[in-house]
mmCIF file with all atom_site columns, C-alpha atoms in Angstrom:
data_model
loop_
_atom_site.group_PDB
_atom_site.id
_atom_site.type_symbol
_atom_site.label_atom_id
_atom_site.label_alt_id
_atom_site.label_comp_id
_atom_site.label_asym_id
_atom_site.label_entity_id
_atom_site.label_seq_id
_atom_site.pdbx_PDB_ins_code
_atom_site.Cartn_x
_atom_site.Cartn_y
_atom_site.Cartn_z
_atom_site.occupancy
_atom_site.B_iso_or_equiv
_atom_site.pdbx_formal_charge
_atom_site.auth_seq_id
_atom_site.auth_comp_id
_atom_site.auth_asym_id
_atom_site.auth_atom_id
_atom_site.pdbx_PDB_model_num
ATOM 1   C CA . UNK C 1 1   ? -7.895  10.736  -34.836 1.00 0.00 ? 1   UNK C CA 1
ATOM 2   C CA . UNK C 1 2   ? -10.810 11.744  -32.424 1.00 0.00 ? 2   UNK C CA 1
ATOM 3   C CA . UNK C 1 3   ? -10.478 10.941  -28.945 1.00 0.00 ? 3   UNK C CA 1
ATOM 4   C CA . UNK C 1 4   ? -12.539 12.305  -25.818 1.00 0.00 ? 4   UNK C CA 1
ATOM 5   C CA . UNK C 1 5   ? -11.078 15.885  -24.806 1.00 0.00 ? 5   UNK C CA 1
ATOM 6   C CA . UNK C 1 6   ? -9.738  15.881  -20.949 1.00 0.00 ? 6   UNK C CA 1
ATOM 7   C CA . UNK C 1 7   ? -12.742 17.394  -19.286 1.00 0.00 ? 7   UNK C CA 1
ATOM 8   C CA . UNK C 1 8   ? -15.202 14.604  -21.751 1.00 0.00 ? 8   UNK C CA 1
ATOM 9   C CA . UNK C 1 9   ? -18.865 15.177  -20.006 1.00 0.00 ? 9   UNK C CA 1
ATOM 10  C CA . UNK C 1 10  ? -20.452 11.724  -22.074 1.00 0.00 ? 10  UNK C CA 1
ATOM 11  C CA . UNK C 1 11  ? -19.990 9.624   -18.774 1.00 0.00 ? 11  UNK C CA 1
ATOM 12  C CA . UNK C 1 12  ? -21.589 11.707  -15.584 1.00 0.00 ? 12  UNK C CA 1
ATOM 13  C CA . UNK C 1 13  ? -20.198 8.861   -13.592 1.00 0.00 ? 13  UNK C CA 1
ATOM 14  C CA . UNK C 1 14  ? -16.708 8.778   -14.880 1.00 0.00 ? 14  UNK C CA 1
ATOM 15  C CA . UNK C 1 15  ? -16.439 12.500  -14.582 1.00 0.00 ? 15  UNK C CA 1
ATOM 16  C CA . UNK C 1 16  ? -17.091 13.245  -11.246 1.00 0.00 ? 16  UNK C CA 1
ATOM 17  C CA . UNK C 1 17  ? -15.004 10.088  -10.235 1.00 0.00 ? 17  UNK C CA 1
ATOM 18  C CA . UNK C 1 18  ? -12.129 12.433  -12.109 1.00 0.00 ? 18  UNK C CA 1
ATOM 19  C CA . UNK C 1 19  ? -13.121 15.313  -10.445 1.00 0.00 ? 19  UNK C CA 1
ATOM 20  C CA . UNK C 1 20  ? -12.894 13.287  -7.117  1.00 0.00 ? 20  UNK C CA 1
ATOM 21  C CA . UNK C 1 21  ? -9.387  11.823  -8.164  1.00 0.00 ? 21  UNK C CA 1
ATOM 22  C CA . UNK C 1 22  ? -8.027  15.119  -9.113  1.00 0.00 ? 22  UNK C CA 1
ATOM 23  C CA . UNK C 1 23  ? -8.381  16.451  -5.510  1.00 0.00 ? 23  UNK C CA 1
ATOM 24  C CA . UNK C 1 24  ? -7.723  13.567  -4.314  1.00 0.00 ? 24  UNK C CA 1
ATOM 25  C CA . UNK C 1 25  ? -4.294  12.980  -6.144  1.00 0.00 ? 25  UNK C CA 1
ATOM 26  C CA . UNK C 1 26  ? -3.355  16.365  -8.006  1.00 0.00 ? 26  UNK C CA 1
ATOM 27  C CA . UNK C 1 27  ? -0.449  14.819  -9.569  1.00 0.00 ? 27  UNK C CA 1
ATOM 28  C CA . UNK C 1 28  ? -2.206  11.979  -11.650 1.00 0.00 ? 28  UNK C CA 1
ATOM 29  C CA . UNK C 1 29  ? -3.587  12.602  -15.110 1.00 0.00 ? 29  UNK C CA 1
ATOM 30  C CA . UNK C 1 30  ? -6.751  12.177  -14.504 1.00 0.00 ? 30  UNK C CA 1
ATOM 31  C CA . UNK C 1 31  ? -8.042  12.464  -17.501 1.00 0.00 ? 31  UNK C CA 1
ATOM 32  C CA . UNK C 1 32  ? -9.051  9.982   -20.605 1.00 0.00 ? 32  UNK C CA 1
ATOM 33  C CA . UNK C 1 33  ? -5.786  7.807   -21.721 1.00 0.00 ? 33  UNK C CA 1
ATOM 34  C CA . UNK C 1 34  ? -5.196  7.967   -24.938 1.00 0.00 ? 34  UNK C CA 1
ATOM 35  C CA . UNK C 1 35  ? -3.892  5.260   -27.592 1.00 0.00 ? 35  UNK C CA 1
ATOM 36  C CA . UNK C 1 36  ? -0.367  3.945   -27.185 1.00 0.00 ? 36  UNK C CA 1
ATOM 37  C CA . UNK C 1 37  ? 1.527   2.664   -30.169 1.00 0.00 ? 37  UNK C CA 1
ATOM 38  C CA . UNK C 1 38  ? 1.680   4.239   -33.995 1.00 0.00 ? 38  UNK C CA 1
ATOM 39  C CA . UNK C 1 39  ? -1.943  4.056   -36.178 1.00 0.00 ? 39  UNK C CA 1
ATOM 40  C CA . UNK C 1 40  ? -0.477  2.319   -39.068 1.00 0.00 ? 40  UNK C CA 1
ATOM 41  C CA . UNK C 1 41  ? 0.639   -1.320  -36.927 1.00 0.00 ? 41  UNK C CA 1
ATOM 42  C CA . UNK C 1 42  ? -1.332  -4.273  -37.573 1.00 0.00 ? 42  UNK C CA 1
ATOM 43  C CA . UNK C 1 43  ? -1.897  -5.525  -34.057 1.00 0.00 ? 43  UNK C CA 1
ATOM 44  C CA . UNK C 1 44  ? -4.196  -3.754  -31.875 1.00 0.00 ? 44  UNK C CA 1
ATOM 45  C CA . UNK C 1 45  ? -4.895  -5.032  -27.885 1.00 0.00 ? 45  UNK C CA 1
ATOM 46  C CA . UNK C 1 46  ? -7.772  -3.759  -26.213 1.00 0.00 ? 46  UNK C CA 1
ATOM 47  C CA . UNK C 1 47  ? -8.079  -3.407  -22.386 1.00 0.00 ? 47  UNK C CA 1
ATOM 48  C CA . UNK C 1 48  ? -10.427 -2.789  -20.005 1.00 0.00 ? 48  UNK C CA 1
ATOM 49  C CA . UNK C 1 49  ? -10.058 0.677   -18.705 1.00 0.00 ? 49  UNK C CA 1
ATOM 50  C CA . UNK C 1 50  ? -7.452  3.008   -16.938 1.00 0.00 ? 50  UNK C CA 1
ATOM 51  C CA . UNK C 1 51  ? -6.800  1.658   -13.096 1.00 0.00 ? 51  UNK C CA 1
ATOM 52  C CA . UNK C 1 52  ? -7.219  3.822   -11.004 1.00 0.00 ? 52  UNK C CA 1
ATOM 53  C CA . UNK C 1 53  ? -3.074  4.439   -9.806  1.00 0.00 ? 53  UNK C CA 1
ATOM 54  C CA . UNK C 1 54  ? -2.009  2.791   -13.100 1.00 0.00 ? 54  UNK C CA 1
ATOM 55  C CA . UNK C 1 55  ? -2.627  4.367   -16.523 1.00 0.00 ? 55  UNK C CA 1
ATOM 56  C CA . UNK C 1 56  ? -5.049  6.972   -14.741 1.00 0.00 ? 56  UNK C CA 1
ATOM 57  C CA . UNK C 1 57  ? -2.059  8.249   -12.932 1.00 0.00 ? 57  UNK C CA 1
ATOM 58  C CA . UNK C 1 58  ? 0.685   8.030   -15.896 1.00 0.00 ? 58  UNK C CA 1
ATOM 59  C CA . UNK C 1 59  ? -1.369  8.283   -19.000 1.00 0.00 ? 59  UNK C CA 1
ATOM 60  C CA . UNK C 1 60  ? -0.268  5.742   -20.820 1.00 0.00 ? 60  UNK C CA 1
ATOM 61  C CA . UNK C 1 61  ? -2.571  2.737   -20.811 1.00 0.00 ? 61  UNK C CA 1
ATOM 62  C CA . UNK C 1 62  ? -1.243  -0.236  -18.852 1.00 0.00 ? 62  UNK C CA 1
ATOM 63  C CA . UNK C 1 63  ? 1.252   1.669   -17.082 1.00 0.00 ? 63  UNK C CA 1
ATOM 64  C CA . UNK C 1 64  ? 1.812   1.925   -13.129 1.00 0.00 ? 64  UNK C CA 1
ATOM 65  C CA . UNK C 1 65  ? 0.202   -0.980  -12.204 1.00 0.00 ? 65  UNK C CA 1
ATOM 66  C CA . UNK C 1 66  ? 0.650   -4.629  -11.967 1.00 0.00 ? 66  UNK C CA 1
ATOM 67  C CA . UNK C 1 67  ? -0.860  -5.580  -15.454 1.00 0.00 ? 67  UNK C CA 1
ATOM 68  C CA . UNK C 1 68  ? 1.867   -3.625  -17.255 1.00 0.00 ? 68  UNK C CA 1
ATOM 69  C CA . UNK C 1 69  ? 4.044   -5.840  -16.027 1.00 0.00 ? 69  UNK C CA 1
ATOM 70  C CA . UNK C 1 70  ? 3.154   -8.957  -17.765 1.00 0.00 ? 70  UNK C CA 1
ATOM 71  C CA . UNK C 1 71  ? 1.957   -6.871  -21.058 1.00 0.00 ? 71  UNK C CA 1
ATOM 72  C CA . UNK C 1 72  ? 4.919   -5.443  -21.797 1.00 0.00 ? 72  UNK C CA 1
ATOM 73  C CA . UNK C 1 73  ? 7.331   -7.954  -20.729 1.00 0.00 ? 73  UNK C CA 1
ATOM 74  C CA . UNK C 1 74  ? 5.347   -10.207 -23.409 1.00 0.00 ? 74  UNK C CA 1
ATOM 75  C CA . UNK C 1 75  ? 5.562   -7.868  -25.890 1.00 0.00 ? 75  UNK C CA 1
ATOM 76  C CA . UNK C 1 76  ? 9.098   -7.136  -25.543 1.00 0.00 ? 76  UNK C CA 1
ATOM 77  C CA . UNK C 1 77  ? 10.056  -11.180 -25.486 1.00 0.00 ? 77  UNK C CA 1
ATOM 78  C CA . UNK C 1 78  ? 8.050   -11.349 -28.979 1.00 0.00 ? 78  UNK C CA 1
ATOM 79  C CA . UNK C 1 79  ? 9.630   -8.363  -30.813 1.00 0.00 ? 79  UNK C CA 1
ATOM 80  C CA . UNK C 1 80  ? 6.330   -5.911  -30.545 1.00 0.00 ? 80  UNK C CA 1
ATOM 81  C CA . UNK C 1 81  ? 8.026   -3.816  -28.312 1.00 0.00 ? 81  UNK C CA 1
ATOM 82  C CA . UNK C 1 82  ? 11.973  -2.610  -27.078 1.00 0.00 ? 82  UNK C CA 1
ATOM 83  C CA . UNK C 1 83  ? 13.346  -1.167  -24.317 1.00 0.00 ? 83  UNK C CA 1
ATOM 84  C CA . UNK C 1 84  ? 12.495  -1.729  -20.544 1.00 0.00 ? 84  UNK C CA 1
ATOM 85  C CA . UNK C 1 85  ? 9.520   -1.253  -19.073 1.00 0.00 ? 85  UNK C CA 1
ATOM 86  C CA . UNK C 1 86  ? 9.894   0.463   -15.636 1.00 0.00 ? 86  UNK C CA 1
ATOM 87  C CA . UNK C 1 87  ? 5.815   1.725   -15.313 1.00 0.00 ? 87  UNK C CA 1
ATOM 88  C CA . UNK C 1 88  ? 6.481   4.860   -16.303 1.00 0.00 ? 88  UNK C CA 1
ATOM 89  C CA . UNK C 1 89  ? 5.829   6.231   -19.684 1.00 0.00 ? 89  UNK C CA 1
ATOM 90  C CA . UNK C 1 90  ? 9.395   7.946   -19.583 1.00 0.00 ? 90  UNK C CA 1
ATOM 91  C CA . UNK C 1 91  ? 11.057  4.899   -19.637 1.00 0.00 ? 91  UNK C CA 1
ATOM 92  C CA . UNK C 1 92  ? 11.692  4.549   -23.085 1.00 0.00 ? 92  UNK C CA 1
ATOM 93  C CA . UNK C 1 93  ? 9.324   1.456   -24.175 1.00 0.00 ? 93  UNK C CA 1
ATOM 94  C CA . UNK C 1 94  ? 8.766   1.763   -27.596 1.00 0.00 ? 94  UNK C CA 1
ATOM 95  C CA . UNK C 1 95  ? 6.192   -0.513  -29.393 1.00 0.00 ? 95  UNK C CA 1
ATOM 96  C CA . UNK C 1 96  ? 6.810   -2.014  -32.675 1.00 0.00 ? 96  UNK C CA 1
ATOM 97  C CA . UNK C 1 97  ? 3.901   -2.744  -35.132 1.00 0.00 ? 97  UNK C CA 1
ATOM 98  C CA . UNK C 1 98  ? 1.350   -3.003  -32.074 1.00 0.00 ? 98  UNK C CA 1
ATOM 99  C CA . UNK C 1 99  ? -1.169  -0.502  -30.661 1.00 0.00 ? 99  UNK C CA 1
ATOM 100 C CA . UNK C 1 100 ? -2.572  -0.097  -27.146 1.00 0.00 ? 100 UNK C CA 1
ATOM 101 C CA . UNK C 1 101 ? -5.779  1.300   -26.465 1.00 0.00 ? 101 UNK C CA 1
ATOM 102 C CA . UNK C 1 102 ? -8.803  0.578   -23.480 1.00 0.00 ? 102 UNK C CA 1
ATOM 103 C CA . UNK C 1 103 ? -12.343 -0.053  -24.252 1.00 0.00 ? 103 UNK C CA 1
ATOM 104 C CA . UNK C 1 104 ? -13.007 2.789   -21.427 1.00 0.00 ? 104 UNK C CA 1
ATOM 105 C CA . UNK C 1 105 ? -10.915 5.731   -21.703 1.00 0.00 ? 105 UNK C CA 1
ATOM 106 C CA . UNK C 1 106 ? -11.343 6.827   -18.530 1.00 0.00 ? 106 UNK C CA 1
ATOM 107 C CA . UNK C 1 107 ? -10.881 5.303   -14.757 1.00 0.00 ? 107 UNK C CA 1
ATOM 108 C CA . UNK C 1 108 ? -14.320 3.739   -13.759 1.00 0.00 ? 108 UNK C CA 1
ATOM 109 C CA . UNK C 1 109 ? -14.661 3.584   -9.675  1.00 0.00 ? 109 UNK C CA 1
ATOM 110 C CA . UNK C 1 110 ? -13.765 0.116   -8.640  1.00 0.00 ? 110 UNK C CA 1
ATOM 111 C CA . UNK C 1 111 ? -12.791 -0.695  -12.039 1.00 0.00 ? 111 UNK C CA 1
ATOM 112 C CA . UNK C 1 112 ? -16.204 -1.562  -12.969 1.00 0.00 ? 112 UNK C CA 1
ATOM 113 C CA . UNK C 1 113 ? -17.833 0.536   -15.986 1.00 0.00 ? 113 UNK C CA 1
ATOM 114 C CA . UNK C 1 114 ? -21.198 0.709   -16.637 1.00 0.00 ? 114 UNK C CA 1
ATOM 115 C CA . UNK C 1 115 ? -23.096 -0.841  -19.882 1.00 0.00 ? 115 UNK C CA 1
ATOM 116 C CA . UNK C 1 116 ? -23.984 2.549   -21.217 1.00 0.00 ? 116 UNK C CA 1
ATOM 117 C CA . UNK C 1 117 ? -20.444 4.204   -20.320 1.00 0.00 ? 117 UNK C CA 1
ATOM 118 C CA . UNK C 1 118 ? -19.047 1.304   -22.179 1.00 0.00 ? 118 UNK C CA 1
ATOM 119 C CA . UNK C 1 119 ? -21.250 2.227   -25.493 1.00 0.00 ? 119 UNK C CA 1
ATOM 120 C CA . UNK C 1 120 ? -20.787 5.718   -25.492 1.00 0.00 ? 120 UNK C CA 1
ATOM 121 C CA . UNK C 1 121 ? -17.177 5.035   -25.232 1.00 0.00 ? 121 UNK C CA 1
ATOM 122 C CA . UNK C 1 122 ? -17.169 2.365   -28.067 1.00 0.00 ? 122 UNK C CA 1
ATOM 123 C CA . UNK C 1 123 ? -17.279 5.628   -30.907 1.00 0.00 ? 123 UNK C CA 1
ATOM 124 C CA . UNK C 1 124 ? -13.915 6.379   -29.949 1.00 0.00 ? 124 UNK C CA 1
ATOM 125 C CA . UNK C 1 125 ? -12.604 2.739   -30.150 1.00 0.00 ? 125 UNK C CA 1
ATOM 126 C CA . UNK C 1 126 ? -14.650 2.092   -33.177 1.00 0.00 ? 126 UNK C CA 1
ATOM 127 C CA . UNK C 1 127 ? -13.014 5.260   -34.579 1.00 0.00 ? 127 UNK C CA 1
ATOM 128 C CA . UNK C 1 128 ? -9.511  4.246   -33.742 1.00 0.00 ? 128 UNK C CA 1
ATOM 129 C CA . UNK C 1 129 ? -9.881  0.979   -35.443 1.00 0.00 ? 129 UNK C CA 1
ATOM 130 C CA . UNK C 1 130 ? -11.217 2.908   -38.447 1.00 0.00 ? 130 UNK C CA 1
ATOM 131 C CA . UNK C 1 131 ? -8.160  4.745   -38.467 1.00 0.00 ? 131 UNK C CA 1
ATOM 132 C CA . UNK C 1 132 ? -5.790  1.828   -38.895 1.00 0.00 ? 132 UNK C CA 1
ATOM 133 C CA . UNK C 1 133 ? -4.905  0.935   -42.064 1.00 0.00 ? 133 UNK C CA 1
ATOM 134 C CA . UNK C 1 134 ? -2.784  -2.096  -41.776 1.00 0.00 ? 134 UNK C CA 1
ATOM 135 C CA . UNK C 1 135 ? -4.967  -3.392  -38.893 1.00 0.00 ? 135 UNK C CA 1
ATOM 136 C CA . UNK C 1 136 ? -5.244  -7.597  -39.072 1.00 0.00 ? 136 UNK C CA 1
ATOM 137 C CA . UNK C 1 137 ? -5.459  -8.751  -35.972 1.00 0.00 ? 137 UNK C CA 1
ATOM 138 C CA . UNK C 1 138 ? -6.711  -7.923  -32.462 1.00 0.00 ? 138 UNK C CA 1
ATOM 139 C CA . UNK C 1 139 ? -5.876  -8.927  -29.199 1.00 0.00 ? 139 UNK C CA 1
ATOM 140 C CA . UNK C 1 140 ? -9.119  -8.600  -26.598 1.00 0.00 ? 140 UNK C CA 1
ATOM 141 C CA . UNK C 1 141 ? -7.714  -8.478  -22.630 1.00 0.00 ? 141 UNK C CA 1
ATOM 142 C CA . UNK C 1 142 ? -11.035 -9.725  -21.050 1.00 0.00 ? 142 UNK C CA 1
ATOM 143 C CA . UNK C 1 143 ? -14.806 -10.192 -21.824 1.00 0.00 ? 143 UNK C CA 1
ATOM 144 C CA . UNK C 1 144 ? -15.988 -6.840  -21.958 1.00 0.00 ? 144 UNK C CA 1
ATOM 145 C CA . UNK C 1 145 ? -12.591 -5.927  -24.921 1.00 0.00 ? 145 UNK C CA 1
ATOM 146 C CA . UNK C 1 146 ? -14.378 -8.463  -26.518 1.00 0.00 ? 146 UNK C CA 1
ATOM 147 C CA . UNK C 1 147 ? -17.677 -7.540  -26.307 1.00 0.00 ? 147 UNK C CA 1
ATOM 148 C CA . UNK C 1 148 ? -16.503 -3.544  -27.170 1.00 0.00 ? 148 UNK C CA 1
ATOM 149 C CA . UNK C 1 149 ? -14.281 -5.068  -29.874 1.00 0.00 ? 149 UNK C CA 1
ATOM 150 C CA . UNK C 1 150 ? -17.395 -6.559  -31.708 1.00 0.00 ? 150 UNK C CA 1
ATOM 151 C CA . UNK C 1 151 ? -19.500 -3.565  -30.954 1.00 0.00 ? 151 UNK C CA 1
ATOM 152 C CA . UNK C 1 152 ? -16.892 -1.250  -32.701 1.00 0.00 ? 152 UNK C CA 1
ATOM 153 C CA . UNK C 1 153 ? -17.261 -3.229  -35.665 1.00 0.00 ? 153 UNK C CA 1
ATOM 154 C CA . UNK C 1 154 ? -20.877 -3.024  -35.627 1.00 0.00 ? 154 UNK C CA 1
ATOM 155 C CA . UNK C 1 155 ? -21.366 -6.744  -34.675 1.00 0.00 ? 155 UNK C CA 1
ATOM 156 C CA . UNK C 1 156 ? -24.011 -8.692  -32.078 1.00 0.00 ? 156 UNK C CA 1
ATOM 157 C CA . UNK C 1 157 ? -22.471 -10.282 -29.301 1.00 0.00 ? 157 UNK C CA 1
ATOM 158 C CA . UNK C 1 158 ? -23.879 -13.086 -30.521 1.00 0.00 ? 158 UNK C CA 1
ATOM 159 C CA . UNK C 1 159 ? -21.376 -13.210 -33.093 1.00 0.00 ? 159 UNK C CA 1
ATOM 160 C CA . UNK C 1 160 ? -18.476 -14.523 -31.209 1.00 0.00 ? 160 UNK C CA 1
ATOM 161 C CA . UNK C 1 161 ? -18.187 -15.435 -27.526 1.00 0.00 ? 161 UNK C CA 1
ATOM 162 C CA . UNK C 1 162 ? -15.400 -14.740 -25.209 1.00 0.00 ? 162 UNK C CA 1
ATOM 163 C CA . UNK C 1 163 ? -13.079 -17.466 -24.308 1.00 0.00 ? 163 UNK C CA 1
ATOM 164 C CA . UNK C 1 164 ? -9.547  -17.380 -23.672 1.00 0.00 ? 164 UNK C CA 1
ATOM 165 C CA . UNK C 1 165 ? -7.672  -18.188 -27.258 1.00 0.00 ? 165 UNK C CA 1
ATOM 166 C CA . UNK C 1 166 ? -10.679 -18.154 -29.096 1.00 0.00 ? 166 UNK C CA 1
ATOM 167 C CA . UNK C 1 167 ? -10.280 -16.468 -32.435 1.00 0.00 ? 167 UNK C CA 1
ATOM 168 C CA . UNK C 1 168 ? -13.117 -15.201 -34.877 1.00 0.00 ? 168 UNK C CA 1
ATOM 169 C CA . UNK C 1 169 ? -12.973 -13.786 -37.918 1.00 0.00 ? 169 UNK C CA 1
ATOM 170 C CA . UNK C 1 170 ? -14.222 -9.545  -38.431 1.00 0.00 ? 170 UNK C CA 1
ATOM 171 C CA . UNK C 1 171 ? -15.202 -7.920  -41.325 1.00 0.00 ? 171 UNK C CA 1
ATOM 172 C CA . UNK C 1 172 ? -12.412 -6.760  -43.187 1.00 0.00 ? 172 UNK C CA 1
ATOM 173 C CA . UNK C 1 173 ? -10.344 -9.728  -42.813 1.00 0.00 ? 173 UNK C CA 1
ATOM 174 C CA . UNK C 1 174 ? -9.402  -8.496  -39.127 1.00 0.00 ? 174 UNK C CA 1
ATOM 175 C CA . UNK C 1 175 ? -8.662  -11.971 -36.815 1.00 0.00 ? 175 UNK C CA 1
ATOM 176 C CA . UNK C 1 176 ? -9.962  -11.290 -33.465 1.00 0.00 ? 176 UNK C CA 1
ATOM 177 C CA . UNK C 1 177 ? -8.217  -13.358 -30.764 1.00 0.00 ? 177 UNK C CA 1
ATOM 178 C CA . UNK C 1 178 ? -9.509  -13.612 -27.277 1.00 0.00 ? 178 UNK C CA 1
ATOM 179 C CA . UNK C 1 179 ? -7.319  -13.793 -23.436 1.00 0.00 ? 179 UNK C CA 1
ATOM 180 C CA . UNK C 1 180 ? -8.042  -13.057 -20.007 1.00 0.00 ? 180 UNK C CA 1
ATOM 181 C CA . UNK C 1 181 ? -6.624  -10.144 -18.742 1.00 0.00 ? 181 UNK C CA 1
ATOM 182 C CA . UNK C 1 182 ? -3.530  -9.425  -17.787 1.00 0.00 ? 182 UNK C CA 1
ATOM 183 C CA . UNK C 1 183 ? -5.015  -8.582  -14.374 1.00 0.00 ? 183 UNK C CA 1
ATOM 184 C CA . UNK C 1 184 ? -3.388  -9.085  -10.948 1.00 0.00 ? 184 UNK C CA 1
ATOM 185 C CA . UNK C 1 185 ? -6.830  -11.556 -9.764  1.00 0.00 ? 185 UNK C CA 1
ATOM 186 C CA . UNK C 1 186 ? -6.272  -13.240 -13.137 1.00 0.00 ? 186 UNK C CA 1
ATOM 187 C CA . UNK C 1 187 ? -2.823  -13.969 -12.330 1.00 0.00 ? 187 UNK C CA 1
ATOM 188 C CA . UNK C 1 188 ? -2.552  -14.435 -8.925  1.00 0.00 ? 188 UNK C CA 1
ATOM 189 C CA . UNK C 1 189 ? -5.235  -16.587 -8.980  1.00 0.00 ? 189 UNK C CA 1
ATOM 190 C CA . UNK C 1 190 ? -3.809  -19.142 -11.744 1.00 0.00 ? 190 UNK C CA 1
ATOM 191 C CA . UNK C 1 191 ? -6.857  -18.407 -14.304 1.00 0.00 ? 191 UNK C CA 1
ATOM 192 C CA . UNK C 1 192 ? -3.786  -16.911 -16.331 1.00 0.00 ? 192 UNK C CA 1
ATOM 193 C CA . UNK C 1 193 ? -0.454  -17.615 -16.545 1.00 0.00 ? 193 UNK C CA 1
ATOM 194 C CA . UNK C 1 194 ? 2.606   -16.522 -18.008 1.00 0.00 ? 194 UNK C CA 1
ATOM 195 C CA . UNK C 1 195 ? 3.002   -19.025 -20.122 1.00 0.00 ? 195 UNK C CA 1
ATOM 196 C CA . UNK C 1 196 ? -0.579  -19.104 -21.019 1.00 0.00 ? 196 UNK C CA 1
ATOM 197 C CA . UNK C 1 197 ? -0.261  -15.032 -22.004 1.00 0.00 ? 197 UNK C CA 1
ATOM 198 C CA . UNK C 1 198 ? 2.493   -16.100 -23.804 1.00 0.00 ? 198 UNK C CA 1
ATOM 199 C CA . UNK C 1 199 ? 1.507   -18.523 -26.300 1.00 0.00 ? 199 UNK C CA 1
ATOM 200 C CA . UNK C 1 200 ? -1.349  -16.571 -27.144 1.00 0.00 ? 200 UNK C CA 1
ATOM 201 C CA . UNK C 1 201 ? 1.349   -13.527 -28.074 1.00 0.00 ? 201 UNK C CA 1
ATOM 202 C CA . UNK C 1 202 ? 3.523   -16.169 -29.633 1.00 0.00 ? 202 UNK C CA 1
ATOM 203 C CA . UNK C 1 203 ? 0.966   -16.964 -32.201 1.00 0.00 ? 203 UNK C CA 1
ATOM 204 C CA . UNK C 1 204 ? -0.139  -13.984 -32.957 1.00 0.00 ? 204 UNK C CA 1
ATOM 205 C CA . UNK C 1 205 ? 3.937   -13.193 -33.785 1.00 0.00 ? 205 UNK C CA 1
ATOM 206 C CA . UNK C 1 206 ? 3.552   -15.811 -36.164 1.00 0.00 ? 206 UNK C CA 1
ATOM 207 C CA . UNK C 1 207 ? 0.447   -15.163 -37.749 1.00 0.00 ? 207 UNK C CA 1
ATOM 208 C CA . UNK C 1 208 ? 2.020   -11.860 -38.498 1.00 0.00 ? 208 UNK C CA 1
ATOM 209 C CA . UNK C 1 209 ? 4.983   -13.205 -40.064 1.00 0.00 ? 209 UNK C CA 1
#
């Protein structure tokens, strides 16, 4: 499955920020995170990119940081993952017919990429969703998944705007459905809650039935 190689040059931005972070903190990865989860599941959730001490430092998206925390705990409660997630990607988590991957592979500074780093980036999602098989449904953390989401599938924004539990149909049969993300501003601030992460999970459990 391609995927950038650790020292990917596409982003000028992006990789002096990991040339930056890799004197800066010697022990993080510091490189572009790949995919978590097995090619052939049927669910596939989309991020926004590595934070900076979370997946950036680990390598495994969503892990290290706060947003982790409600991801996986979700995922466990609804049977697409086991084990206990302790953000760090020793700890045993396994996922279960679900897939992990950011629209940015690599840690943008303030957690803010760029339009055009976000494009070149989309080959390798679009190329990742090529390579599952089983794929039906997709779970976009955020505006921008969204917007990456319908770019990897060759679609206008115009086709489908973000809002939280929206759905929209893809091309292929693939049900795209739509949350805010999992973020700790999201969260603390009340625009998401648990229970509204939940119920969005929750039915796409069932659709998957």
């Amino acid at each position: 499955m391609p995927s950038p190689p650790p020292d990917c040059p596409s982003c000028p931005r992006l990789a002096g920020f990991r040339a930056e972070n890799r004197r800066k903190f010697p022990d993080f990865r510091n490189q572009p995170v790949p995919a978590f989860g097995a090619p052939d599941s049927r669910l596939l959730i989309v991020g926004l990119a590595p934070g900076l001490r979370g997946a950036n430092r680990t390598g495994r998206p969503f892990t290290g940081d706060f947003a982790g925390t409600l991801l996986y705990e979700t995922l466990i409660k609804f049977g697409f993952a086991t084990g206990t997630y302790r953000a760090d990607p020793n700890d045993g988590l396994t996922l279960h017919d679900c897939r992990i991957i950011n629209a940015v592979r690599c840690v943008p500074p303030e957690n803010k990429p760029l339009p055009a780093e976000i494009a070149t980036c989309n080959t390798y999602l679009a190329a990742d969703i090529a390579a599952m098989p089983n794929l039906r449904a997709i779970l976009a953390l955020g505006g921008i998944a969204h917007q990456a989401t319908l770019r990897a599938f060759g679609l206008k924004q115009s086709h489908a705007k973000f809002a939280h539990g929206a759905t929209t149909t893809l091309p292929g049969g693939v049900t795209l459905t739509d949350s805010f993300h999992v973020s700790r501003l999201n969260t603390n601030t009340g625009r998401l809650t648990t229970p509204m992460f939940e119920r969005i999970v929750e039915h796409l459990r069932a659709a998957l039935a």
